[in-house]
Amino acid sequence: MNKKKKRLLTIDLLFMVLLIMADQFTKYFAVANLKNHEPWVLWDGVFELHYLENRGAAFGMLQDQKVLFILIAVIILTVILYVLVKTPYQKMYTKLHITLVLIAAGAVGNLIDRLRYDYVVDFLYFSLINFPIFNVADIYVTLSSIYLVILLLFVYKESDLEFLSFRTKKFRDIK
Protein backbone atom coordinates (compact mmCIF):
# COMPACT_ATOMS: atom_id res chain seq x y z
CA MET A 1 0.00 0.00 0.00
CA ASN A 2 1.47 3.35 -1.03
CA LYS A 3 1.77 6.52 1.06
CA LYS A 4 -1.16 8.30 -0.60
CA LYS A 5 -3.45 5.34 0.06
CA LYS A 6 -2.35 5.17 3.71
CA ARG A 7 -2.97 8.90 4.05
CA LEU A 8 -6.47 8.53 2.59
CA LEU A 9 -7.31 5.68 4.97
CA THR A 10 -6.01 7.76 7.88
CA ILE A 11 -8.28 10.63 6.80
CA ASP A 12 -11.18 8.16 6.55
CA LEU A 13 -10.47 6.99 10.10
CA LEU A 14 -10.22 10.54 11.47
CA PHE A 15 -13.46 11.54 9.71
CA MET A 16 -15.16 8.47 11.16
CA VAL A 17 -13.91 9.26 14.67
CA LEU A 18 -15.24 12.83 14.40
CA LEU A 19 -18.64 11.57 13.23
CA ILE A 20 -18.78 9.03 16.08
CA MET A 21 -17.86 11.75 18.57
CA ALA A 22 -20.66 13.97 17.26
CA ASP A 23 -23.14 11.08 17.56
CA GLN A 24 -22.01 10.18 21.06
CA PHE A 25 -22.09 13.83 22.18
CA THR A 26 -25.70 14.21 21.04
CA LYS A 27 -26.64 10.97 22.82
CA TYR A 28 -24.87 12.16 25.97
CA PHE A 29 -26.92 15.36 25.73
CA ALA A 30 -30.10 13.30 25.34
CA VAL A 31 -29.35 11.12 28.36
CA ALA A 32 -28.34 14.10 30.52
CA ASN A 33 -31.22 16.40 29.56
CA LEU A 34 -34.10 14.29 28.26
CA LYS A 35 -34.10 11.03 30.21
CA ASN A 36 -36.95 10.99 32.74
CA HIS A 37 -38.15 14.39 31.48
CA GLU A 38 -40.90 15.60 29.23
CA PRO A 39 -39.92 15.93 25.55
CA TRP A 40 -38.53 19.27 24.40
CA VAL A 41 -40.84 20.64 21.76
CA LEU A 42 -38.70 22.54 19.25
CA TRP A 43 -41.44 23.12 16.68
CA ASP A 44 -44.92 22.49 18.01
CA GLY A 45 -46.66 19.70 16.14
CA VAL A 46 -43.61 19.10 13.93
CA PHE A 47 -40.37 18.22 15.73
CA GLU A 48 -39.27 17.45 19.27
CA LEU A 49 -36.49 15.89 21.30
CA HIS A 50 -38.01 12.82 22.91
CA TYR A 51 -35.85 10.34 24.85
CA LEU A 52 -36.23 6.66 23.97
CA GLU A 53 -34.22 3.54 24.82
CA ASN A 54 -34.42 1.38 21.70
CA ARG A 55 -33.59 -2.28 22.33
CA GLY A 56 -34.44 -3.19 18.74
CA ALA A 57 -33.44 -2.23 15.23
CA ALA A 58 -34.97 0.40 12.95
CA PHE A 59 -38.57 1.18 13.87
CA GLY A 60 -38.17 -0.93 17.03
CA MET A 61 -38.09 -4.25 15.17
CA LEU A 62 -36.38 -7.33 16.63
CA GLN A 63 -36.44 -6.20 20.25
CA ASP A 64 -33.73 -7.52 22.59
CA GLN A 65 -31.56 -9.11 19.89
CA LYS A 66 -28.32 -7.46 21.08
CA VAL A 67 -26.02 -10.31 20.00
CA LEU A 68 -27.55 -10.35 16.50
CA PHE A 69 -27.12 -6.57 16.14
CA ILE A 70 -23.51 -6.74 17.32
CA LEU A 71 -22.78 -9.55 14.86
CA ILE A 72 -24.39 -7.63 11.98
CA ALA A 73 -22.44 -4.48 12.89
CA VAL A 74 -19.15 -6.41 12.94
CA ILE A 75 -19.91 -7.97 9.55
CA ILE A 76 -20.85 -4.58 8.04
CA LEU A 77 -17.73 -2.94 9.45
CA THR A 78 -15.55 -5.76 8.13
CA VAL A 79 -17.02 -5.42 4.63
CA ILE A 80 -16.60 -1.63 4.72
CA LEU A 81 -12.99 -1.95 5.85
CA TYR A 82 -12.32 -4.44 3.06
CA VAL A 83 -13.84 -2.12 0.42
CA LEU A 84 -12.00 0.95 1.72
CA VAL A 85 -8.67 -0.88 1.67
CA LYS A 86 -9.29 -2.34 -1.80
CA THR A 87 -10.59 0.89 -3.36
CA PRO A 88 -7.99 2.44 -5.68
CA TYR A 89 -6.59 5.83 -4.77
CA GLN A 90 -8.46 7.84 -7.41
CA LYS A 91 -10.63 10.92 -7.19
CA MET A 92 -13.62 9.09 -8.71
CA TYR A 93 -13.91 7.03 -5.52
CA THR A 94 -14.07 9.95 -3.07
CA LYS A 95 -17.88 9.74 -2.88
CA LEU A 96 -17.63 6.03 -2.15
CA HIS A 97 -15.13 6.63 0.66
CA ILE A 98 -17.27 9.32 2.28
CA THR A 99 -20.42 7.22 1.99
CA LEU A 100 -18.81 4.13 3.51
CA VAL A 101 -17.22 6.13 6.32
CA LEU A 102 -20.66 7.58 7.18
CA ILE A 103 -22.22 4.12 7.28
CA ALA A 104 -19.35 2.82 9.42
CA ALA A 105 -19.60 5.77 11.81
CA GLY A 106 -23.31 5.20 12.26
CA ALA A 107 -22.81 1.48 12.83
CA VAL A 108 -20.07 2.14 15.40
CA GLY A 109 -22.10 4.88 17.11
CA ASN A 110 -25.04 2.55 17.68
CA LEU A 111 -22.72 -0.36 18.50
CA ILE A 112 -21.16 1.70 21.30
CA ASP A 113 -24.64 2.24 22.77
CA ARG A 114 -25.52 -1.46 22.55
CA LEU A 115 -22.28 -2.43 24.28
CA ARG A 116 -22.52 0.33 26.88
CA TYR A 117 -26.25 0.36 27.71
CA ASP A 118 -27.75 -2.75 26.03
CA TYR A 119 -29.91 -0.35 24.00
CA VAL A 120 -29.53 2.54 21.56
CA VAL A 121 -30.33 6.07 22.70
CA ASP A 122 -32.84 7.69 20.33
CA PHE A 123 -34.17 11.20 20.74
CA LEU A 124 -35.12 12.88 17.44
CA TYR A 125 -38.85 12.78 16.73
CA PHE A 126 -40.87 14.18 13.83
CA SER A 127 -44.29 14.32 15.47
CA LEU A 128 -45.86 15.83 12.32
CA ILE A 129 -45.68 12.46 10.57
CA ASN A 130 -45.31 10.31 13.72
CA PHE A 131 -41.97 9.05 12.38
CA PRO A 132 -40.15 6.60 14.70
CA ILE A 133 -37.72 8.23 17.10
CA PHE A 134 -34.12 8.06 15.84
CA ASN A 135 -30.62 9.45 16.46
CA VAL A 136 -27.68 10.99 14.62
CA ALA A 137 -26.04 7.62 13.86
CA ASP A 138 -29.30 6.52 12.23
CA ILE A 139 -29.14 9.59 9.99
CA TYR A 140 -25.61 8.67 8.94
CA VAL A 141 -26.60 5.10 8.08
CA THR A 142 -29.91 5.86 6.40
CA LEU A 143 -28.90 8.77 4.17
CA SER A 144 -25.53 7.31 3.22
CA SER A 145 -27.06 3.89 2.45
CA ILE A 146 -29.55 5.55 0.11
CA TYR A 147 -26.68 7.47 -1.49
CA LEU A 148 -24.63 4.26 -1.80
CA VAL A 149 -27.46 2.64 -3.74
CA ILE A 150 -27.60 5.70 -6.02
CA LEU A 151 -23.83 5.52 -6.56
CA LEU A 152 -23.96 1.83 -7.38
CA LEU A 153 -26.94 2.14 -9.71
CA PHE A 154 -26.24 5.41 -11.50
CA VAL A 155 -22.64 6.58 -11.00
CA TYR A 156 -20.27 3.62 -10.99
CA LYS A 157 -20.20 1.15 -13.83
CA GLU A 158 -19.47 -2.51 -13.21
CA SER A 159 -15.95 -2.02 -14.53
CA ASP A 160 -15.36 0.78 -11.97
CA LEU A 161 -15.87 -1.75 -9.18
CA GLU A 162 -13.79 -4.54 -10.71
CA PHE A 163 -11.24 -4.07 -7.91
CA LEU A 164 -13.73 -5.72 -5.52
CA SER A 165 -13.83 -8.96 -7.46
CA PHE A 166 -12.42 -12.06 -5.82
CA ARG A 167 -11.59 -13.48 -9.23
CA THR A 168 -8.06 -13.15 -10.49
CA LYS A 169 -7.37 -11.15 -13.64
CA LYS A 170 -6.85 -14.40 -15.54
CA PHE A 171 -10.43 -15.51 -14.82
CA ARG A 172 -11.95 -12.04 -15.26
CA ASP A 173 -10.70 -11.93 -18.84
CA ILE A 174 -12.45 -15.20 -19.72
CA LYS A 175 -15.97 -14.53 -20.94
PDB file of N, CA, C and O in Angstrom, residues 84-114:
ATOM      1  N   LEU A  84     -12.846  -0.251   1.623  1.00  0.00           N
ATOM      2  CA  LEU A  84     -12.005   0.946   1.716  1.00  0.00           C
ATOM      3  C   LEU A  84     -10.545   0.628   1.418  1.00  0.00           C
ATOM      4  O   LEU A  84      -9.866   1.394   0.736  1.00  0.00           O
ATOM      5  N   VAL A  85     -10.066  -0.495   1.911  1.00  0.00           N
ATOM      6  CA  VAL A  85      -8.669  -0.879   1.667  1.00  0.00           C
ATOM      7  C   VAL A  85      -8.460  -1.233   0.194  1.00  0.00           C
ATOM      8  O   VAL A  85      -7.439  -0.886  -0.397  1.00  0.00           O
ATOM      9  N   LYS A  86      -9.421  -1.913  -0.408  1.00  0.00           N
ATOM     10  CA  LYS A  86      -9.294  -2.343  -1.802  1.00  0.00           C
ATOM     11  C   LYS A  86      -9.532  -1.215  -2.813  1.00  0.00           C
ATOM     12  O   LYS A  86      -9.072  -1.311  -3.947  1.00  0.00           O
ATOM     13  N   THR A  87     -10.242  -0.176  -2.425  1.00  0.00           N
ATOM     14  CA  THR A  87     -10.585   0.895  -3.361  1.00  0.00           C
ATOM     15  C   THR A  87      -9.324   1.609  -3.840  1.00  0.00           C
ATOM     16  O   THR A  87      -8.512   2.052  -3.024  1.00  0.00           O
ATOM     17  N   PRO A  88      -9.163   1.745  -5.145  1.00  0.00           N
ATOM     18  CA  PRO A  88      -7.988   2.443  -5.678  1.00  0.00           C
ATOM     19  C   PRO A  88      -7.955   3.915  -5.220  1.00  0.00           C
ATOM     20  O   PRO A  88      -8.999   4.515  -4.967  1.00  0.00           O
ATOM     21  N   TYR A  89      -6.743   4.421  -5.129  1.00  0.00           N
ATOM     22  CA  TYR A  89      -6.587   5.826  -4.767  1.00  0.00           C
ATOM     23  C   TYR A  89      -6.805   6.667  -6.030  1.00  0.00           C
ATOM     24  O   TYR A  89      -5.874   6.938  -6.776  1.00  0.00           O
ATOM     25  N   GLN A  90      -8.079   7.019  -6.270  1.00  0.00           N
ATOM     26  CA  GLN A  90      -8.460   7.841  -7.412  1.00  0.00           C
ATOM     27  C   GLN A  90      -9.604   8.753  -6.987  1.00  0.00           C
ATOM     28  O   GLN A  90     -10.458   8.357  -6.184  1.00  0.00           O
ATOM     29  N   LYS A  91      -9.627   9.926  -7.557  1.00  0.00           N
ATOM     30  CA  LYS A  91     -10.633  10.922  -7.195  1.00  0.00           C
ATOM     31  C   LYS A  91     -12.058  10.409  -7.404  1.00  0.00           C
ATOM     32  O   LYS A  91     -12.960  10.748  -6.639  1.00  0.00           O
ATOM     33  N   MET A  92     -12.264   9.571  -8.404  1.00  0.00           N
ATOM     34  CA  MET A  92     -13.615   9.092  -8.710  1.00  0.00           C
ATOM     35  C   MET A  92     -14.225   8.289  -7.560  1.00  0.00           C
ATOM     36  O   MET A  92     -15.431   8.098  -7.509  1.00  0.00           O
ATOM     37  N   TYR A  93     -13.411   7.831  -6.625  1.00  0.00           N
ATOM     38  CA  TYR A  93     -13.913   7.025  -5.518  1.00  0.00           C
ATOM     39  C   TYR A  93     -14.090   7.821  -4.222  1.00  0.00           C
ATOM     40  O   TYR A  93     -14.415   7.234  -3.181  1.00  0.00           O
ATOM     41  N   THR A  94     -13.916   9.125  -4.269  1.00  0.00           N
ATOM     42  CA  THR A  94     -14.072   9.950  -3.072  1.00  0.00           C
ATOM     43  C   THR A  94     -15.478   9.824  -2.494  1.00  0.00           C
ATOM     44  O   THR A  94     -15.652   9.683  -1.279  1.00  0.00           O
ATOM     45  N   LYS A  95     -16.489   9.858  -3.347  1.00  0.00           N
ATOM     46  CA  LYS A  95     -17.878   9.738  -2.881  1.00  0.00           C
ATOM     47  C   LYS A  95     -18.100   8.391  -2.202  1.00  0.00           C
ATOM     48  O   LYS A  95     -18.812   8.306  -1.195  1.00  0.00           O
ATOM     49  N   LEU A  96     -17.499   7.352  -2.743  1.00  0.00           N
ATOM     50  CA  LEU A  96     -17.627   6.026  -2.152  1.00  0.00           C
ATOM     51  C   LEU A  96     -16.987   5.998  -0.765  1.00  0.00           C
ATOM     52  O   LEU A  96     -17.574   5.476   0.188  1.00  0.00           O
ATOM     53  N   HIS A  97     -15.805   6.577  -0.635  1.00  0.00           N
ATOM     54  CA  HIS A  97     -15.125   6.632   0.664  1.00  0.00           C
ATOM     55  C   HIS A  97     -15.984   7.357   1.695  1.00  0.00           C
ATOM     56  O   HIS A  97     -16.193   6.853   2.800  1.00  0.00           O
ATOM     57  N   ILE A  98     -16.469   8.532   1.348  1.00  0.00           N
ATOM     58  CA  ILE A  98     -17.267   9.324   2.284  1.00  0.00           C
ATOM     59  C   ILE A  98     -18.524   8.558   2.696  1.00  0.00           C
ATOM     60  O   ILE A  98     -18.883   8.499   3.875  1.00  0.00           O
ATOM     61  N   THR A  99     -19.184   7.967   1.721  1.00  0.00           N
ATOM     62  CA  THR A  99     -20.416   7.222   1.990  1.00  0.00           C
ATOM     63  C   THR A  99     -20.164   6.047   2.927  1.00  0.00           C
ATOM     64  O   THR A  99     -20.901   5.848   3.902  1.00  0.00           O
ATOM     65  N   LEU A 100     -19.112   5.287   2.658  1.00  0.00           N
ATOM     66  CA  LEU A 100     -18.808   4.134   3.505  1.00  0.00           C
ATOM     67  C   LEU A 100     -18.373   4.545   4.907  1.00  0.00           C
ATOM     68  O   LEU A 100     -18.707   3.880   5.892  1.00  0.00           O
ATOM     69  N   VAL A 101     -17.643   5.641   5.008  1.00  0.00           N
ATOM     70  CA  VAL A 101     -17.224   6.132   6.321  1.00  0.00           C
ATOM     71  C   VAL A 101     -18.455   6.566   7.129  1.00  0.00           C
ATOM     72  O   VAL A 101     -18.539   6.295   8.336  1.00  0.00           O
ATOM     73  N   LEU A 102     -19.424   7.194   6.484  1.00  0.00           N
ATOM     74  CA  LEU A 102     -20.661   7.582   7.183  1.00  0.00           C
ATOM     75  C   LEU A 102     -21.425   6.350   7.683  1.00  0.00           C
ATOM     76  O   LEU A 102     -21.910   6.339   8.824  1.00  0.00           O
ATOM     77  N   ILE A 103     -21.536   5.341   6.851  1.00  0.00           N
ATOM     78  CA  ILE A 103     -22.222   4.119   7.275  1.00  0.00           C
ATOM     79  C   ILE A 103     -21.475   3.482   8.452  1.00  0.00           C
ATOM     80  O   ILE A 103     -22.093   3.091   9.449  1.00  0.00           O
ATOM     81  N   ALA A 104     -20.153   3.406   8.346  1.00  0.00           N
ATOM     82  CA  ALA A 104     -19.350   2.816   9.422  1.00  0.00           C
ATOM     83  C   ALA A 104     -19.487   3.618  10.717  1.00  0.00           C
ATOM     84  O   ALA A 104     -19.639   3.037  11.798  1.00  0.00           O
ATOM     85  N   ALA A 105     -19.461   4.931  10.619  1.00  0.00           N
ATOM     86  CA  ALA A 105     -19.595   5.774  11.813  1.00  0.00           C
ATOM     87  C   ALA A 105     -20.949   5.554  12.485  1.00  0.00           C
ATOM     88  O   ALA A 105     -21.038   5.467  13.721  1.00  0.00           O
ATOM     89  N   GLY A 106     -21.991   5.456  11.693  1.00  0.00           N
ATOM     90  CA  GLY A 106     -23.313   5.199  12.259  1.00  0.00           C
ATOM     91  C   GLY A 106     -23.380   3.836  12.915  1.00  0.00           C
ATOM     92  O   GLY A 106     -23.935   3.679  14.010  1.00  0.00           O
ATOM     93  N   ALA A 107     -22.813   2.834  12.263  1.00  0.00           N
ATOM     94  CA  ALA A 107     -22.810   1.479  12.829  1.00  0.00           C
ATOM     95  C   ALA A 107     -22.031   1.449  14.145  1.00  0.00           C
ATOM     96  O   ALA A 107     -22.490   0.868  15.136  1.00  0.00           O
ATOM     97  N   VAL A 108     -20.882   2.105  14.179  1.00  0.00           N
ATOM     98  CA  VAL A 108     -20.072   2.138  15.404  1.00  0.00           C
ATOM     99  C   VAL A 108     -20.779   2.941  16.497  1.00  0.00           C
ATOM    100  O   VAL A 108     -20.793   2.539  17.664  1.00  0.00           O
ATOM    101  N   GLY A 109     -21.385   4.068  16.126  1.00  0.00           N
ATOM    102  CA  GLY A 109     -22.102   4.882  17.110  1.00  0.00           C
ATOM    103  C   GLY A 109     -23.191   4.099  17.821  1.00  0.00           C
ATOM    104  O   GLY A 109     -23.316   4.141  19.058  1.00  0.00           O
ATOM    105  N   ASN A 110     -23.988   3.353  17.063  1.00  0.00           N
ATOM    106  CA  ASN A 110     -25.043   2.553  17.680  1.00  0.00           C
ATOM    107  C   ASN A 110     -24.479   1.314  18.379  1.00  0.00           C
ATOM    108  O   ASN A 110     -25.015   0.877  19.404  1.00  0.00           O
ATOM    109  N   LEU A 111     -23.376   0.774  17.852  1.00  0.00           N
ATOM    110  CA  LEU A 111     -22.720  -0.360  18.501  1.00  0.00           C
ATOM    111  C   LEU A 111     -22.201   0.031  19.887  1.00  0.00           C
ATOM    112  O   LEU A 111     -22.335  -0.731  20.852  1.00  0.00           O
ATOM    113  N   ILE A 112     -21.638   1.209  20.001  1.00  0.00           N
ATOM    114  CA  ILE A 112     -21.163   1.699  21.304  1.00  0.00           C
ATOM    115  C   ILE A 112     -22.319   1.712  22.298  1.00  0.00           C
ATOM    116  O   ILE A 112     -22.179   1.257  23.442  1.00  0.00           O
ATOM    117  N   ASP A 113     -23.479   2.211  21.873  1.00  0.00           N
ATOM    118  CA  ASP A 113     -24.643   2.236  22.765  1.00  0.00           C
ATOM    119  C   ASP A 113     -25.046   0.829  23.190  1.00  0.00           C
ATOM    120  O   ASP A 113     -25.333   0.578  24.362  1.00  0.00           O
ATOM    121  N   ARG A 114     -25.098  -0.079  22.233  1.00  0.00           N
ATOM    122  CA  ARG A 114     -25.520  -1.455  22.552  1.00  0.00           C
ATOM    123  C   ARG A 114     -24.559  -2.111  23.549  1.00  0.00           C
ATOM    124  O   ARG A 114     -24.989  -2.825  24.452  1.00  0.00           O
TER     125      ARG A 114
END
